[in-house]
PDB file of C-alpha atoms in Angstrom:
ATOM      1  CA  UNK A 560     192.475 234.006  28.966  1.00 54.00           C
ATOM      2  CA  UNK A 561     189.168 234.814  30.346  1.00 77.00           C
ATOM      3  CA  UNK A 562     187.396 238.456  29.239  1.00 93.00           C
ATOM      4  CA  UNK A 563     185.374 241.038  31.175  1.00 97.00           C
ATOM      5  CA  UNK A 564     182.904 238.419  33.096  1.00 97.00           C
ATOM      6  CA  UNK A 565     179.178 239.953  34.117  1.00 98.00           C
ATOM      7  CA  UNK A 566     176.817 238.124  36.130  1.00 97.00           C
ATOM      8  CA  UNK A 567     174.109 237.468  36.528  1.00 98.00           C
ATOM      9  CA  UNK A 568     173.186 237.436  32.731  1.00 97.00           C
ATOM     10  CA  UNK A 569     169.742 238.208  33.289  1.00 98.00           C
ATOM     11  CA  UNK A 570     168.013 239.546  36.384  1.00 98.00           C
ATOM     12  CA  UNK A 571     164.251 239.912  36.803  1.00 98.00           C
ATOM     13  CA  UNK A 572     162.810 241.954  39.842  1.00 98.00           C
ATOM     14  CA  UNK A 573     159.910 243.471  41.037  1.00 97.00           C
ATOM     15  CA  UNK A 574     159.693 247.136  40.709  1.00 97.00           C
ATOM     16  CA  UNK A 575     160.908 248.563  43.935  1.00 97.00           C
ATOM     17  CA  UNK A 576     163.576 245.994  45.005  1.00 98.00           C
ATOM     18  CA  UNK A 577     167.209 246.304  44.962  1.00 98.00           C
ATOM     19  CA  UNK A 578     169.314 244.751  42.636  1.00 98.00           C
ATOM     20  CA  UNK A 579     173.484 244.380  42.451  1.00 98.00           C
ATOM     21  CA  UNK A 580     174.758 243.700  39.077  1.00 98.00           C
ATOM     22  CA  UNK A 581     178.748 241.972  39.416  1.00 98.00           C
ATOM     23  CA  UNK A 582     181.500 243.149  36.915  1.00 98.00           C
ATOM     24  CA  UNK A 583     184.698 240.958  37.086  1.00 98.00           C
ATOM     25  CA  UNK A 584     186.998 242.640  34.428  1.00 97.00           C
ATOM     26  CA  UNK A 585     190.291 241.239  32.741  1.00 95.00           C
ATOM     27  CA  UNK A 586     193.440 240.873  35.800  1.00 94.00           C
ATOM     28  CA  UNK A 587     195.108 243.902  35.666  1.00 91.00           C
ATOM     29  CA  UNK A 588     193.109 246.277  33.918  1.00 93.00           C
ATOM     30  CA  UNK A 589     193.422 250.174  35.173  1.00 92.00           C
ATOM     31  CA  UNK A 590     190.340 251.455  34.040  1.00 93.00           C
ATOM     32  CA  UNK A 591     186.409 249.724  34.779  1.00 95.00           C
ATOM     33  CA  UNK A 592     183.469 251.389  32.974  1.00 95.00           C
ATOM     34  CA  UNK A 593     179.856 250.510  33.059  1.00 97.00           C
ATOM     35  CA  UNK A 594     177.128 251.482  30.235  1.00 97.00           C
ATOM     36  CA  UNK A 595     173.453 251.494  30.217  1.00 98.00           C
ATOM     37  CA  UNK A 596     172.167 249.750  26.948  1.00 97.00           C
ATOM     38  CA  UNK A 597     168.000 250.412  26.275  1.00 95.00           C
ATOM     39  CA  UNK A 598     166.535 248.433  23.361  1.00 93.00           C
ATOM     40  CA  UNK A 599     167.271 249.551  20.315  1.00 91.00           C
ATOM     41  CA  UNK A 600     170.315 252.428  21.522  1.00 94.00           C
ATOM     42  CA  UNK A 601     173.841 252.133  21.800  1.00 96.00           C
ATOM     43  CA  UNK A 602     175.207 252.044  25.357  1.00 97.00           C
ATOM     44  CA  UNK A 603     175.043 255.185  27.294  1.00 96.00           C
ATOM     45  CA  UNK A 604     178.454 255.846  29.899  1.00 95.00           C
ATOM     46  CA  UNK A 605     177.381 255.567  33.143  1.00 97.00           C
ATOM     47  CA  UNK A 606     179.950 255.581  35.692  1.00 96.00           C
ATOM     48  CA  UNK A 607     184.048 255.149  35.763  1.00 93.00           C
ATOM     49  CA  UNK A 608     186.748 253.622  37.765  1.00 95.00           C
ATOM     50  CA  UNK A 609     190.304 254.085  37.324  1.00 93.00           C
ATOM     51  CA  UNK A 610     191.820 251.605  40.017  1.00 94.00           C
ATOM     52  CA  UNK A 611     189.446 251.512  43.349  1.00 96.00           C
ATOM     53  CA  UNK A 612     188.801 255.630  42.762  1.00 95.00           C
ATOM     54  CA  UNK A 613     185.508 256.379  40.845  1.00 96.00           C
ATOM     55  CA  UNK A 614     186.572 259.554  38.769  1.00 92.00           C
ATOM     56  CA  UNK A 615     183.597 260.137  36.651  1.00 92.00           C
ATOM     57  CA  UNK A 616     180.137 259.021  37.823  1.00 93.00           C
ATOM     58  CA  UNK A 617     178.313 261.892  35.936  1.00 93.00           C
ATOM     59  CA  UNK A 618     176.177 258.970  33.783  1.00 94.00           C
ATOM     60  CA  UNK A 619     174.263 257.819  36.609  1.00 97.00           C
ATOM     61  CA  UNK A 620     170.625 258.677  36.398  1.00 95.00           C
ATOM     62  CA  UNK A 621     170.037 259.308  39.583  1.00 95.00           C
ATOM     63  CA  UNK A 622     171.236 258.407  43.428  1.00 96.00           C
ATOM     64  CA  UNK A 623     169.289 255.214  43.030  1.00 98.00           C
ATOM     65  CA  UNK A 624     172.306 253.923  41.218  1.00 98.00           C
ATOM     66  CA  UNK A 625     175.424 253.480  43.175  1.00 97.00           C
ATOM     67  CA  UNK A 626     178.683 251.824  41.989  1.00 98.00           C
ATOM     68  CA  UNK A 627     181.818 250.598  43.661  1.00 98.00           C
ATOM     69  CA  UNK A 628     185.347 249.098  43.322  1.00 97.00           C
ATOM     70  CA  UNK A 629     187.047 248.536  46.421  1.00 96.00           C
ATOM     71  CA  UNK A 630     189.594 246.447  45.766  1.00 94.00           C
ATOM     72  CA  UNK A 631     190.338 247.556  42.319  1.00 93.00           C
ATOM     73  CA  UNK A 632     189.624 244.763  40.636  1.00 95.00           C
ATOM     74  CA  UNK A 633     185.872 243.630  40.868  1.00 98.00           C
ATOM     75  CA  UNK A 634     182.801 245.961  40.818  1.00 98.00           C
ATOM     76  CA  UNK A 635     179.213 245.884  41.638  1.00 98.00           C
ATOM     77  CA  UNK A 636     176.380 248.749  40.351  1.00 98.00           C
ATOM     78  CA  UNK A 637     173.467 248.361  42.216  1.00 98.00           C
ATOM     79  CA  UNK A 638     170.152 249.765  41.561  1.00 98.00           C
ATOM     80  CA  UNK A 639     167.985 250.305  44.701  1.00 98.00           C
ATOM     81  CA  UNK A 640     163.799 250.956  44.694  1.00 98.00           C
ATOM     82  CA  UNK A 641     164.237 249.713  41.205  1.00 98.00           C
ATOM     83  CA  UNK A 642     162.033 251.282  38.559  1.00 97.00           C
ATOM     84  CA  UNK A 643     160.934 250.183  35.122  1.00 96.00           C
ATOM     85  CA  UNK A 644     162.896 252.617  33.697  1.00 96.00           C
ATOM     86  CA  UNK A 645     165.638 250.473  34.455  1.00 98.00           C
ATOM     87  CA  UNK A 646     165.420 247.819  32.384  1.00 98.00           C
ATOM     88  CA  UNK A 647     167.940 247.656  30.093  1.00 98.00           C
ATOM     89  CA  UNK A 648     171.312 246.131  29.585  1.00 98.00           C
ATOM     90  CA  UNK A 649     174.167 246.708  31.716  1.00 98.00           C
ATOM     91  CA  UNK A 650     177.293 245.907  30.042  1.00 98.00           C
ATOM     92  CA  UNK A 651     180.742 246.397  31.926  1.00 98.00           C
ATOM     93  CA  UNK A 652     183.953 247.718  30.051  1.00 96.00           C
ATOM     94  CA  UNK A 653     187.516 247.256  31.169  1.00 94.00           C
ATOM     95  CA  UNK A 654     190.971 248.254  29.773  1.00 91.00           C
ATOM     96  CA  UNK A 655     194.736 247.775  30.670  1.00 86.00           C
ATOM     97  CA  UNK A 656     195.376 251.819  30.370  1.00 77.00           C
ATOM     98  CA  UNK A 657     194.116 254.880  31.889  1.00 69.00           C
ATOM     99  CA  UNK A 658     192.877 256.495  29.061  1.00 61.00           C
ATOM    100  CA  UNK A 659     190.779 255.279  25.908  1.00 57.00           C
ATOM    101  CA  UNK A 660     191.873 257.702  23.805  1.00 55.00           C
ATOM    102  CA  UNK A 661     195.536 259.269  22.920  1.00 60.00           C
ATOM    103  CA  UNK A 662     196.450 255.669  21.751  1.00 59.00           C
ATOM    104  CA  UNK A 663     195.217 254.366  24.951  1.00 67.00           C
ATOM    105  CA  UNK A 664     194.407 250.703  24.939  1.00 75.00           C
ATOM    106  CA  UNK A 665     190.673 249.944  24.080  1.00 83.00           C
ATOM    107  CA  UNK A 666     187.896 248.954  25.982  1.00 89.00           C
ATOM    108  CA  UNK A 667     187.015 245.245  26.520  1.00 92.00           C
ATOM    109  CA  UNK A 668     183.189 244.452  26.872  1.00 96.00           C
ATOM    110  CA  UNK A 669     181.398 242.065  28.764  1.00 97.00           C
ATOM    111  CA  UNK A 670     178.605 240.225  27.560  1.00 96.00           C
ATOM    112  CA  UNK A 671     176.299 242.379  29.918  1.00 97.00           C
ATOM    113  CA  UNK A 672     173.761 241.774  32.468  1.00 98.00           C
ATOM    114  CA  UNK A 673     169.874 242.240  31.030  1.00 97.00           C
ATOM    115  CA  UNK A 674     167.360 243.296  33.631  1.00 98.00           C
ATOM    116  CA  UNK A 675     164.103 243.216  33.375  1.00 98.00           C
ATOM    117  CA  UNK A 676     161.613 245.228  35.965  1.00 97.00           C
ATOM    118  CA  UNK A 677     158.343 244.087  36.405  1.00 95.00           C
TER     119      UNK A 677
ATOM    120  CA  UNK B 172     177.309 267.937  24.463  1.00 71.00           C
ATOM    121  CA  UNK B 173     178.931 265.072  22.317  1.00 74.00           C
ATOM    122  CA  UNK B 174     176.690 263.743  20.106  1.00 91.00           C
ATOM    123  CA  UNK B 175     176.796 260.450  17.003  1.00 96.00           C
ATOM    124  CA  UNK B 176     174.337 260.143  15.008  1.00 97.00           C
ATOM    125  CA  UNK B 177     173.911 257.105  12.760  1.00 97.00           C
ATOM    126  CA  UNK B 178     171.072 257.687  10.631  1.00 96.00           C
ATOM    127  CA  UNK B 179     170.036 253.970   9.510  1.00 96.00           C
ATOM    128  CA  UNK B 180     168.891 251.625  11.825  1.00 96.00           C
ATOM    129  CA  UNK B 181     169.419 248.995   8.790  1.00 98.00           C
ATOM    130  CA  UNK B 182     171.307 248.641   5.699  1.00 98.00           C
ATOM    131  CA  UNK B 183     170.743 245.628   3.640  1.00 98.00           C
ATOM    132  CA  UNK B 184     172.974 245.259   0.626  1.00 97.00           C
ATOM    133  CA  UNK B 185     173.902 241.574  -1.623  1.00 97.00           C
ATOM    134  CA  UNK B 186     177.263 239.655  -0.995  1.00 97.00           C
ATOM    135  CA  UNK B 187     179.779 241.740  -2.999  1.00 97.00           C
ATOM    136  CA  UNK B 188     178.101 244.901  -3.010  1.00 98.00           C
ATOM    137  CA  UNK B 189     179.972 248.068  -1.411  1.00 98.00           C
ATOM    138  CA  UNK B 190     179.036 249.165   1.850  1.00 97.00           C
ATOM    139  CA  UNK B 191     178.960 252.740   3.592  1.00 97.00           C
ATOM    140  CA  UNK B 192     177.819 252.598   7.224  1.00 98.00           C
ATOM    141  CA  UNK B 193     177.114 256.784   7.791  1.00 98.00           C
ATOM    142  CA  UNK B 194     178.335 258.060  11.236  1.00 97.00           C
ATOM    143  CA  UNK B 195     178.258 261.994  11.878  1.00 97.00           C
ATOM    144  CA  UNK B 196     179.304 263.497  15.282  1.00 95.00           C
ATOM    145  CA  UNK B 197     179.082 266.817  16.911  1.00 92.00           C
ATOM    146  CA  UNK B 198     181.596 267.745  19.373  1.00 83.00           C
ATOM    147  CA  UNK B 199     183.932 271.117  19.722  1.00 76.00           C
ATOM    148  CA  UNK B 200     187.039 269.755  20.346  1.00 76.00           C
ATOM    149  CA  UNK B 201     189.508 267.264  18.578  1.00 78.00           C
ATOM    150  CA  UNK B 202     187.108 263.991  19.019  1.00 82.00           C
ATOM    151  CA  UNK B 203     188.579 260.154  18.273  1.00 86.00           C
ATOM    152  CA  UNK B 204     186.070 258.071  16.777  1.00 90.00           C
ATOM    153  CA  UNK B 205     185.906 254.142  16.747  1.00 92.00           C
ATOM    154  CA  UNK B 206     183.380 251.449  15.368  1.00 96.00           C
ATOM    155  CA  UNK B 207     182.448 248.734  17.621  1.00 96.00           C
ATOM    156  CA  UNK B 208     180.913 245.645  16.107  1.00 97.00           C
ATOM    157  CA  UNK B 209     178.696 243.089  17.656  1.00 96.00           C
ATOM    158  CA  UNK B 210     178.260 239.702  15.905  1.00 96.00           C
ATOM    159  CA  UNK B 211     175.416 237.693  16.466  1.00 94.00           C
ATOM    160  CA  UNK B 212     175.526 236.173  20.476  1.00 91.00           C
ATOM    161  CA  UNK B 213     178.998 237.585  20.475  1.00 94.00           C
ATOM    162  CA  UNK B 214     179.748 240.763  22.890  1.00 95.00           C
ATOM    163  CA  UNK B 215     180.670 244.289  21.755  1.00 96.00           C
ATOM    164  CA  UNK B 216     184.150 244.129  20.575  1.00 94.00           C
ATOM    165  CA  UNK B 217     186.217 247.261  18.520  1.00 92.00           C
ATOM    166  CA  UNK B 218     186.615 246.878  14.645  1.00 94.00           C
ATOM    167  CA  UNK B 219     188.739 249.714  14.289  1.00 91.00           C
ATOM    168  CA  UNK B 220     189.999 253.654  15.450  1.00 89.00           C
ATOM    169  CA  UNK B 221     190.564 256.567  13.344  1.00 84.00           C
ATOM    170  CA  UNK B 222     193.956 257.332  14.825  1.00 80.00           C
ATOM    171  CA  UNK B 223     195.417 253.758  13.617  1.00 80.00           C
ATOM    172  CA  UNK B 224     194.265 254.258  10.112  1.00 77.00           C
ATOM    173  CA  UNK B 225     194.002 250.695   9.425  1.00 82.00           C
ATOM    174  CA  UNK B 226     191.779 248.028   7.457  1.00 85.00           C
ATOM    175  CA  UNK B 227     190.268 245.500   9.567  1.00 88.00           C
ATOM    176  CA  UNK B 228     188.493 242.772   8.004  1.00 93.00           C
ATOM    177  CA  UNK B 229     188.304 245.056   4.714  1.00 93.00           C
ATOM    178  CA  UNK B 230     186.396 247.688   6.297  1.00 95.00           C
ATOM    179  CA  UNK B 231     188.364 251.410   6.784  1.00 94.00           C
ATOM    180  CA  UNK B 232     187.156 254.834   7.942  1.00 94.00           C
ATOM    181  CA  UNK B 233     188.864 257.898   7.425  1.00 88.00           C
ATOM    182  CA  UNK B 234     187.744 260.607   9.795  1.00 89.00           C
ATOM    183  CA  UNK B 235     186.126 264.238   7.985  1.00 90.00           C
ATOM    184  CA  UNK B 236     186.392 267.241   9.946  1.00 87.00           C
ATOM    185  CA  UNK B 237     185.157 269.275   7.892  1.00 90.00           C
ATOM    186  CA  UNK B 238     181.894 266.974   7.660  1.00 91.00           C
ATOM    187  CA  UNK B 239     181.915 265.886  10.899  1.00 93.00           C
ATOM    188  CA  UNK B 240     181.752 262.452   9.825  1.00 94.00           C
ATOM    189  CA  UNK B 241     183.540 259.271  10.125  1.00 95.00           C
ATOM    190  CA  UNK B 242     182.314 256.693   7.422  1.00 97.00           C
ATOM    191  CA  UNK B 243     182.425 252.887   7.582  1.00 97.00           C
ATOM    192  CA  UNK B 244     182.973 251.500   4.278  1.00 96.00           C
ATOM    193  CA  UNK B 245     183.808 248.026   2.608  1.00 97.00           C
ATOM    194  CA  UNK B 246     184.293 247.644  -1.240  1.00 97.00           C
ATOM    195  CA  UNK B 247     182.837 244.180  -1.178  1.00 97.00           C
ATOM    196  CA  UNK B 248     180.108 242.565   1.477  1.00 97.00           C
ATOM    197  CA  UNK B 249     180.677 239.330   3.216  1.00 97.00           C
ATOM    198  CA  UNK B 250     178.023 237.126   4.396  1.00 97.00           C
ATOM    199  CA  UNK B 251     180.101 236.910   7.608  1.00 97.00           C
ATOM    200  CA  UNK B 252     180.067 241.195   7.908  1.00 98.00           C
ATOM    201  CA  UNK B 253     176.304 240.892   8.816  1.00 98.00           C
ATOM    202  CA  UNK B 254     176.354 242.082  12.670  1.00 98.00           C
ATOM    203  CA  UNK B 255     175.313 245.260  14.523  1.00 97.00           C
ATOM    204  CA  UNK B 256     177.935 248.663  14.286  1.00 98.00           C
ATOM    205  CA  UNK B 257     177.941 251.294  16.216  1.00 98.00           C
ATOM    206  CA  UNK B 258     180.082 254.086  16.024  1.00 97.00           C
ATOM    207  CA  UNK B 259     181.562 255.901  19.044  1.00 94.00           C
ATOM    208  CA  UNK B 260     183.407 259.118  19.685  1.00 91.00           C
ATOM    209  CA  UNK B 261     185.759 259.613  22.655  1.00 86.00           C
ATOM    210  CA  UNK B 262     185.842 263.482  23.875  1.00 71.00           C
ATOM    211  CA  UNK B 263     189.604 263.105  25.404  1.00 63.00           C
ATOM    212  CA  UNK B 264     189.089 261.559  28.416  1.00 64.00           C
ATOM    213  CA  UNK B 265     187.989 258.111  29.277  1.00 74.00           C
ATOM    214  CA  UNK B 266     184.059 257.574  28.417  1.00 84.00           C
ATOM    215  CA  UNK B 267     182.639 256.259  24.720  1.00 90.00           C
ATOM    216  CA  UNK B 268     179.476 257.961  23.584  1.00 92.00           C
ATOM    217  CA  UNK B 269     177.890 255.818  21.168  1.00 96.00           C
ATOM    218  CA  UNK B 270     175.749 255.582  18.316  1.00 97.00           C
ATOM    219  CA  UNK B 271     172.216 254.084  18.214  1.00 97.00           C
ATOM    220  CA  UNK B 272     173.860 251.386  16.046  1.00 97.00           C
ATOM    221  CA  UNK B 273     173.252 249.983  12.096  1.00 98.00           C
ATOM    222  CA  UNK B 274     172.167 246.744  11.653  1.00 98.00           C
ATOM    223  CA  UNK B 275     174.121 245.464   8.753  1.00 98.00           C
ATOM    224  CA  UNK B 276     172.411 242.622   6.836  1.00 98.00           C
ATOM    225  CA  UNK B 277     174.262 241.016   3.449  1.00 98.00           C
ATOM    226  CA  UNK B 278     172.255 238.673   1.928  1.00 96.00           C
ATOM    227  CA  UNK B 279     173.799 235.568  -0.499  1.00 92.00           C
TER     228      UNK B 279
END
């Protein structure tokens, strides 16, 4: 079966444009998480979904970022009056239970979304 | 605030050589810890989790409260072991907070 899917897999925009980064994670998984990767870290927690509800969003790095799940299923982070700051990679995380740890079920990575401000 | 700290940004070592891949954390509570592995053009995936205490693919960690450390360690290197680790601590809830990442490289 298909994993966590990210597109696009790279994204190159001017500084001050918007940009919307797509997350479709494995059918039926609870829990959606998205990470900030800059070159040469490990990914940074950003924001967190469990269903449609965003229960954690204390990883954004500032109200330029905005993230959503309507549906439950798919999500979209988008990045408006992008700065260079930005660029990094975005990689999306999904798992089948509501909690990582406690024996919960891991997380499943995407391949992530690079984006490059210029 | 949570914190893992993985002090080598590379570790080169021959096929058949032990390995230790250091990981130390700082956190107040009762932390789990994992290692994530990324093989070349492959994504992110988990190698293992303190709380299963098993061996995958030869490697095991056993988790050090007292040092606040969770070691990766293999007995003998495989060429195929070469890849990026990070190490990752989970404070209870839901989010990973992750390493800077090792580069492991094991040459022939």
């Amino acid at each position: 079966g298909a994993g966590v899917s990210q597109s696009p897999r790279y994204k190159v925009a001017k500084r001050g444009q918007d940009v919307a980064l797509r997350c479709d994670p494995i059918s039926g998984h609870v829990s959606l998480f998205w990470y900030q990767q800059a070159l040469g870290q490990g990914p940074e927690f950003l924001t967190y979904f469990q269903n449609e509800a965003q229960l954690d969003k204390s990883g954004l790095p500032s109200d330029r970022f905005f993230a959503e799940r309507p549906e439950g299923s798919v999500s979209t982070l988008k990045i408006q009056r992008t700065q260079q700051e930005d660029s990094a990679v975005y990689l999306c995380a999904s798992s089948l239970s509501y909690a990582v740890s406690r024996g919960g079920q891991p997380q499943h990575f995407g391949d992530g979304t690079r984006l490059s401000i210029l | 605030a949570q914190r893992v700290t993985q002090p080598e940004k590379l570790l080169s070592v021959f096929k058949g050589a032990p390995v230790e891949l250091k990981c130390n954390y700082s956190y107040s509570g009762s932390p789990e810890l994992f290692w994530y592995v990324q093989y070349s053009r492959q994504r992110l995936q988990l190698l293992l989790r303190h709380i299963s205490r098993e061996s995958i693919k030869g490697f095991t960690a056993d988790l050090n409260k007292g040092e606040t450390s969770f070691h990766l360690k293999k007995p003998f290197a495989q060429e195929e072991d070469s890849a990026m680790y990070y190490c990752a601590l989970s404070e209870g809830g839901n989010k990973l907070v992750f390493g800077a990442g090792t580069i492991l490289r094991v040459k022939s």
